[in-house]
PDB file of C-alpha atoms and ligand atoms in Angstrom:
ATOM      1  CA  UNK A 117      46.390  -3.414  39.808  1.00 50.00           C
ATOM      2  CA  UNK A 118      48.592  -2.212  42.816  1.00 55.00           C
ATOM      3  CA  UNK A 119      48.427  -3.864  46.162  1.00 60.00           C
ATOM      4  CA  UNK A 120      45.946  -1.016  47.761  1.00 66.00           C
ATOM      5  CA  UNK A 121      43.755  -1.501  45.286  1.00 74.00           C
ATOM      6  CA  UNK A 122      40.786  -3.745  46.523  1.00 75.00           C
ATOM      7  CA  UNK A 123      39.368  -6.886  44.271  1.00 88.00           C
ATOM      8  CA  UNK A 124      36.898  -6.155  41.731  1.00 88.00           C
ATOM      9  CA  UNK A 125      34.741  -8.706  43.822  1.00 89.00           C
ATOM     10  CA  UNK A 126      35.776  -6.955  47.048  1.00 89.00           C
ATOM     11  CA  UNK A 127      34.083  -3.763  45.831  1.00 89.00           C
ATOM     12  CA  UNK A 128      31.062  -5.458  44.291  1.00 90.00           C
ATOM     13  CA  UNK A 129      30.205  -6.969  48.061  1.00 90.00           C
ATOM     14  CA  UNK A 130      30.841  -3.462  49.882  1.00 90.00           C
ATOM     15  CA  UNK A 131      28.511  -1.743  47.562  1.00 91.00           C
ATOM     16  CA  UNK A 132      25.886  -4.345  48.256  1.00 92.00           C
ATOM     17  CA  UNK A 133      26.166  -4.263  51.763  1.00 92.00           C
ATOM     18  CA  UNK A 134      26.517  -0.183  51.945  1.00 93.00           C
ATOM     19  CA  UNK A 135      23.235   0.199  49.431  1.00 94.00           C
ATOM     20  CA  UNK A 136      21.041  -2.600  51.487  1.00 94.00           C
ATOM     21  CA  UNK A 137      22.256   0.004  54.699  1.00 94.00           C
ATOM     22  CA  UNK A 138      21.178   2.943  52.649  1.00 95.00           C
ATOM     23  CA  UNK A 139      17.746   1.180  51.670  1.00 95.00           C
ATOM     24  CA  UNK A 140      17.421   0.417  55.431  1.00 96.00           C
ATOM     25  CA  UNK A 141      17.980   4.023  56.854  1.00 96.00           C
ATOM     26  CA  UNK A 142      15.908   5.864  54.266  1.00 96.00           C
ATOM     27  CA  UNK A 143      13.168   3.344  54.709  1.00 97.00           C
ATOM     28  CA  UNK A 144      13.473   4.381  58.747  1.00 97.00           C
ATOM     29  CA  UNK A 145      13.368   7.865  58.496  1.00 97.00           C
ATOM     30  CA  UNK A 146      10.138   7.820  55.913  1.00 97.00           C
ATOM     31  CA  UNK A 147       8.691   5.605  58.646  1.00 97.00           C
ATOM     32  CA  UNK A 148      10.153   8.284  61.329  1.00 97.00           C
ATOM     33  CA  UNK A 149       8.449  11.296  58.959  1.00 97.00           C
ATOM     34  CA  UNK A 150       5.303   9.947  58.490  1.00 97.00           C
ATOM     35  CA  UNK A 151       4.764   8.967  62.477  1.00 97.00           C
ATOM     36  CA  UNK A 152       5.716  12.831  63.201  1.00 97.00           C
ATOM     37  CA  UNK A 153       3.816  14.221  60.627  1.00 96.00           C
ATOM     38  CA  UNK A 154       0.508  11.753  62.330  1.00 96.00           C
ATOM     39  CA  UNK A 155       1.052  12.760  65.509  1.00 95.00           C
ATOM     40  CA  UNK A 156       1.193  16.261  64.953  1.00 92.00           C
ATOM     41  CA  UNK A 157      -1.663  16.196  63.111  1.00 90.00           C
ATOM     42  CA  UNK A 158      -3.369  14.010  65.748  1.00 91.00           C
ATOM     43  CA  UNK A 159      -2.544  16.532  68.407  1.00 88.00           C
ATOM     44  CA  UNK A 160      -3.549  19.391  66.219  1.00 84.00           C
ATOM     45  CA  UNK A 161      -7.211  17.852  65.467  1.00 83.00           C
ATOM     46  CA  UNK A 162      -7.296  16.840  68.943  1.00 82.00           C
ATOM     47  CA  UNK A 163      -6.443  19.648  70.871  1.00 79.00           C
ATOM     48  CA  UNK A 164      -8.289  22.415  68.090  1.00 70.00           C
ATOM     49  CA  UNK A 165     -10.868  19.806  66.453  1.00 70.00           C
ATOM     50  CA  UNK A 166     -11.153  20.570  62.270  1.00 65.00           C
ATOM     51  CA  UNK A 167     -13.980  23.222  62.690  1.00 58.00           C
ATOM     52  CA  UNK A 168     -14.211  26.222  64.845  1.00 52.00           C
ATOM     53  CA  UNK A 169     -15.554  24.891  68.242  1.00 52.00           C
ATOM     54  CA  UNK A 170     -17.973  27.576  69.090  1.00 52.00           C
ATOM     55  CA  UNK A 171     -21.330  26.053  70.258  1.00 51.00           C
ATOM     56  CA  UNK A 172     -24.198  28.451  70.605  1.00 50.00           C
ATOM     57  CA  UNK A 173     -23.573  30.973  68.034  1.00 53.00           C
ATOM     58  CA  UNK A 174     -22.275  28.977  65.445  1.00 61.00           C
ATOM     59  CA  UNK A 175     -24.431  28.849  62.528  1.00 65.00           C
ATOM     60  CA  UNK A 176     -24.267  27.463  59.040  1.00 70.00           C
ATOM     61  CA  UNK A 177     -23.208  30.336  56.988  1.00 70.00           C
ATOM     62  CA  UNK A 178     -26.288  30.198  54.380  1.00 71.00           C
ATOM     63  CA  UNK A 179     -28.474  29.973  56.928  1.00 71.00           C
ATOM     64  CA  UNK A 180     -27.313  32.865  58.941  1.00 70.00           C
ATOM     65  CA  UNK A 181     -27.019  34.633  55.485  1.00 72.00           C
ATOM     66  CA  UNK A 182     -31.196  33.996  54.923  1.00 71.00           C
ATOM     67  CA  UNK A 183     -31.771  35.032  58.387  1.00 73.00           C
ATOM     68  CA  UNK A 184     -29.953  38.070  58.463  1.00 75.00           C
ATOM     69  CA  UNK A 185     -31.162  39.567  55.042  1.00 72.00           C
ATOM     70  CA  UNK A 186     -34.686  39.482  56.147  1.00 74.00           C
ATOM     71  CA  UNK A 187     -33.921  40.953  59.189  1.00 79.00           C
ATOM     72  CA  UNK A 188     -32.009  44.221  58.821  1.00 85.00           C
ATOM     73  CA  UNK A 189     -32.631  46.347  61.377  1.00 91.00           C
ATOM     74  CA  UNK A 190     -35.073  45.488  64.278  1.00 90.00           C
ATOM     75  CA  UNK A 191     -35.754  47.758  67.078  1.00 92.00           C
ATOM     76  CA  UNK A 192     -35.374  46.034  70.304  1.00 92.00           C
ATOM     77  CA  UNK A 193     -36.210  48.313  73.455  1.00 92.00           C
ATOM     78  CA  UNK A 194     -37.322  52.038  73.751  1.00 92.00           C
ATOM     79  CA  UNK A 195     -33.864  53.213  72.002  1.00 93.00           C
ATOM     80  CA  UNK A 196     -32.186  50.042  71.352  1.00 95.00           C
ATOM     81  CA  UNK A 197     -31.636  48.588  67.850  1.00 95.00           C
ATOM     82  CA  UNK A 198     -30.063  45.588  67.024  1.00 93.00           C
ATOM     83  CA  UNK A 199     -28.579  45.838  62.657  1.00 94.00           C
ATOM     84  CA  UNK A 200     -27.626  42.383  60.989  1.00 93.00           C
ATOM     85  CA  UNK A 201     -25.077  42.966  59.138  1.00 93.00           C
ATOM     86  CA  UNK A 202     -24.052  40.424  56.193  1.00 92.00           C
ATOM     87  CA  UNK A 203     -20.892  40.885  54.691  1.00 93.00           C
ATOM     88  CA  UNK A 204     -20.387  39.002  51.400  1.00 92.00           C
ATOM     89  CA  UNK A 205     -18.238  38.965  48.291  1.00 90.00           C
ATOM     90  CA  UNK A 206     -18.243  42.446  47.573  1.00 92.00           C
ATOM     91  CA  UNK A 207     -20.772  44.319  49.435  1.00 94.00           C
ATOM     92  CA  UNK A 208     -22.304  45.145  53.303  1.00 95.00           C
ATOM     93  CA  UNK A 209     -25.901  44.299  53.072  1.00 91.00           C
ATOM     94  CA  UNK A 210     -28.170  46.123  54.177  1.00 91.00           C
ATOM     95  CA  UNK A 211     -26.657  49.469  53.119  1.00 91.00           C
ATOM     96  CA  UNK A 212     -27.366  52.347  53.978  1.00 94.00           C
ATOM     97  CA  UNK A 213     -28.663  51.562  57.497  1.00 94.00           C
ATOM     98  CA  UNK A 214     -30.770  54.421  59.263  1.00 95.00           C
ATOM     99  CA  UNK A 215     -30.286  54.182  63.213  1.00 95.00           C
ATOM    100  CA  UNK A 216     -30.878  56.722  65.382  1.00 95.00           C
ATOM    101  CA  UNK A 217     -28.551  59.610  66.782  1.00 95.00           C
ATOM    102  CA  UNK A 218     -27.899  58.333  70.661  1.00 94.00           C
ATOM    103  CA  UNK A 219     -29.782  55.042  70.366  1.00 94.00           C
ATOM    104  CA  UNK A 220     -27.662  51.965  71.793  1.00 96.00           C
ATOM    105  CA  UNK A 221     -26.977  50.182  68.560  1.00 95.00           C
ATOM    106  CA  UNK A 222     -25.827  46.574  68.978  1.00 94.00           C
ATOM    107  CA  UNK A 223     -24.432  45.187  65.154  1.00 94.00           C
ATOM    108  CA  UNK A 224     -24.917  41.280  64.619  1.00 92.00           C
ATOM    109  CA  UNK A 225     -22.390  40.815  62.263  1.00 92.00           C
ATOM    110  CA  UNK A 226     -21.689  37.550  59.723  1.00 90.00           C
ATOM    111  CA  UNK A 227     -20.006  36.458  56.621  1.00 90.00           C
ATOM    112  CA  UNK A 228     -21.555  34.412  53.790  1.00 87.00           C
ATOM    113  CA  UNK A 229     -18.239  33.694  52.110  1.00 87.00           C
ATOM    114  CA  UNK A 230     -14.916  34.233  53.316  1.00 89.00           C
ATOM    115  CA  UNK A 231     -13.479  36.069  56.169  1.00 92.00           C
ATOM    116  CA  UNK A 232     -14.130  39.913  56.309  1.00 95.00           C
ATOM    117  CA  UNK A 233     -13.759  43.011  58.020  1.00 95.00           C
ATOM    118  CA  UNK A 234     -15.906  45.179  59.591  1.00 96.00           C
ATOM    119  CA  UNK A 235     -14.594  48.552  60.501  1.00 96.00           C
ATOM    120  CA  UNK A 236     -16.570  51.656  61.143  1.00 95.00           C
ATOM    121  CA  UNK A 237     -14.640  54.799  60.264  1.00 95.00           C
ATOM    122  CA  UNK A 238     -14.724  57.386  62.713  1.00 93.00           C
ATOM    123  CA  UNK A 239     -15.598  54.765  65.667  1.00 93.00           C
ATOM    124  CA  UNK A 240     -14.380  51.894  67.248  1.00 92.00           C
ATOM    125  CA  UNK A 241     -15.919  49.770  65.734  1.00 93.00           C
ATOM    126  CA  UNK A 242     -13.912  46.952  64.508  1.00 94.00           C
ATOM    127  CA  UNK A 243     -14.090  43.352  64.328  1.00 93.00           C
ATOM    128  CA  UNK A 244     -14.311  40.410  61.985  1.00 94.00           C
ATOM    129  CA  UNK A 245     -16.729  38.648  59.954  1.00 92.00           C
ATOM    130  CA  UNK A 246     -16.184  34.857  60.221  1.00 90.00           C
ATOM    131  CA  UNK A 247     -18.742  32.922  58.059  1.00 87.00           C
ATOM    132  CA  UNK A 248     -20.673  30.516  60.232  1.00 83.00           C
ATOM    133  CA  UNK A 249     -20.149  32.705  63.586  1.00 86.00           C
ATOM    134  CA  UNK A 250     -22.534  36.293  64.488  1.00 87.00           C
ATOM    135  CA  UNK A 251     -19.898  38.351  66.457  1.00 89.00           C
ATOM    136  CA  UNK A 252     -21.720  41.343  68.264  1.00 90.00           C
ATOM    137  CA  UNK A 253     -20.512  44.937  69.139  1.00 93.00           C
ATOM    138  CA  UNK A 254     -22.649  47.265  70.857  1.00 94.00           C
ATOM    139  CA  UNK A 255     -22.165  51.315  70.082  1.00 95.00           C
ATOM    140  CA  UNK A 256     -23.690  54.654  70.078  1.00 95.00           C
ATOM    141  CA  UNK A 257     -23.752  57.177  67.734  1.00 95.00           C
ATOM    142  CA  UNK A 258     -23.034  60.754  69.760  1.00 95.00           C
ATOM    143  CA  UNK A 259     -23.442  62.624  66.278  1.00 94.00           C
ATOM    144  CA  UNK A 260     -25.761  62.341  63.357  1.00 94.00           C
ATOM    145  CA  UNK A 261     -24.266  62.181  59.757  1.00 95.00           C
ATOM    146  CA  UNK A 262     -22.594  59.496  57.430  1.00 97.00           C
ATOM    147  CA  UNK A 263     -20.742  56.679  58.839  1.00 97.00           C
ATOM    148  CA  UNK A 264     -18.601  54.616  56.178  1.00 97.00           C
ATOM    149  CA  UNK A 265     -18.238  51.035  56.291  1.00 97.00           C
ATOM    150  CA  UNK A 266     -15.405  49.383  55.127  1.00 96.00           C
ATOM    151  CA  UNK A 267     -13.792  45.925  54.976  1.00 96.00           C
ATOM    152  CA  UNK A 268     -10.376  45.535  56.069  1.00 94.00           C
ATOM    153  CA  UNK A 269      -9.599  41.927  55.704  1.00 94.00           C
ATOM    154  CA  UNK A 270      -8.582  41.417  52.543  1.00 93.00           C
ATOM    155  CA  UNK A 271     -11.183  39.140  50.767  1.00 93.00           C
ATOM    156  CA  UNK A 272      -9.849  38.965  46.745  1.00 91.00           C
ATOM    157  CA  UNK A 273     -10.243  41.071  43.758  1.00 91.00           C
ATOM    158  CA  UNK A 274     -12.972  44.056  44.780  1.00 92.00           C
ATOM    159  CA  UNK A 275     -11.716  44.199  48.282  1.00 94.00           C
ATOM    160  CA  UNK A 276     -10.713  47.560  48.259  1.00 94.00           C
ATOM    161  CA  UNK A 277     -14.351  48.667  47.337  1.00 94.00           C
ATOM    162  CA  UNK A 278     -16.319  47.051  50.010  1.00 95.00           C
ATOM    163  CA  UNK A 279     -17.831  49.916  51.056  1.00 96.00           C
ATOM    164  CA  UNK A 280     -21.062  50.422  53.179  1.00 96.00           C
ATOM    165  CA  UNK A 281     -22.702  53.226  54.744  1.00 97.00           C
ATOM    166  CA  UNK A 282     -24.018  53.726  58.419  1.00 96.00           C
ATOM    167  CA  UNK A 283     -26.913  57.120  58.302  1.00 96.00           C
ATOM    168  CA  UNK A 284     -26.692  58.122  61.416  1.00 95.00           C
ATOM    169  CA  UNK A 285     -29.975  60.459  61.859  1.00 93.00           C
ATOM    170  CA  UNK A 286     -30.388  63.554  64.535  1.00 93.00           C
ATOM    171  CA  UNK A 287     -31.979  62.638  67.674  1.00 83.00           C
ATOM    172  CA  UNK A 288     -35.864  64.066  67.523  1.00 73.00           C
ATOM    173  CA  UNK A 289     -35.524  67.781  69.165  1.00 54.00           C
ATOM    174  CA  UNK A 290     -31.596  67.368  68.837  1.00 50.00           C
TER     175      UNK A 290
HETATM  176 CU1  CUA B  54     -14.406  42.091  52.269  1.00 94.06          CU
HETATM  177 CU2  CUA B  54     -12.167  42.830  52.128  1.00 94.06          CU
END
């Protein structure tokens, strides 16, 4: 043993005092963690709340789901139609839908399941269908023929053939 060479016992009491400081330090910054990981999620529930915080249109899903499939399409003035449309795991119900060439159309649309899309080719219609909410678009159909529906959210395995179809018929004397 040279002279720069601490004591066995010299050593022993460093590494006891340097692993009670290690102890210390990662017991602080667990303690540090876990009191940023609360607030955030304090501020987060607080400011956004754990469900969507739409009053008014929000509905439970299954019951907007039993509404809208007895519903379908219901006229609602002298060329006005309002169409619930469900979307659902993989399908647009009801499909086909007959409206009206020119009639204002106003689509009620919902989920059942999971998040969806509701696009219109050939319009622009486009929105999405959020289980629990009935988001509304209004349009008219200037020309008669077959409007496709299709979903462009993707929503799992048969996505890509979540098809629907809009009938569009000619206007009487058109
Ligand atoms: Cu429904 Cu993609």
């Amino acid at each position: 043993m040279t002279e720069n060479t601490p004591s066995a016992a010299f050593e022993a009491a460093f590494h006891k005092v340097a692993e009670r400081h290690e102890r210390i330090w990662m017991f602080l910054s667990l303690i540090l963690l876990s009191l940023l990981m609360a607030g955030a999620l304090f501020f987060v529930v607080e400011s956004y709340g754990v469900v969507v915080k739409t009053e008014g249109y929000q509905t439970h899903p299954a019951e907007a789901a039993a509404d809208f499939t007895t519903q379908g399409v219901v006229k609602t003035g002298p060329n006005a139609y309002a169409v619930h449309m469900l979307a659902h795991l993989w399908a647009w119900t009801p499909s086909p839908v007959h409206v009206p060439q020119g009639a204002e159309i106003t689509f009620l649309v919902t989920s059942s399941d999971v998040l969806h899309g509701f696009e219109v080719q050939g319009t622009t219609i486009n929105m999405t269908a959020v289980p629990g909410v009935i988001g509304s678009v209004v349009y008219t159909f200037q020309h008669a023929g077959t409007y496709n529906i299709i979903c462009n959210e993707f929503c799992g395995l048969e996505h890509q053939n979540m098809l629907g179809r809009i009938i569009v018929d000619p206007a009487h004397g058109a």
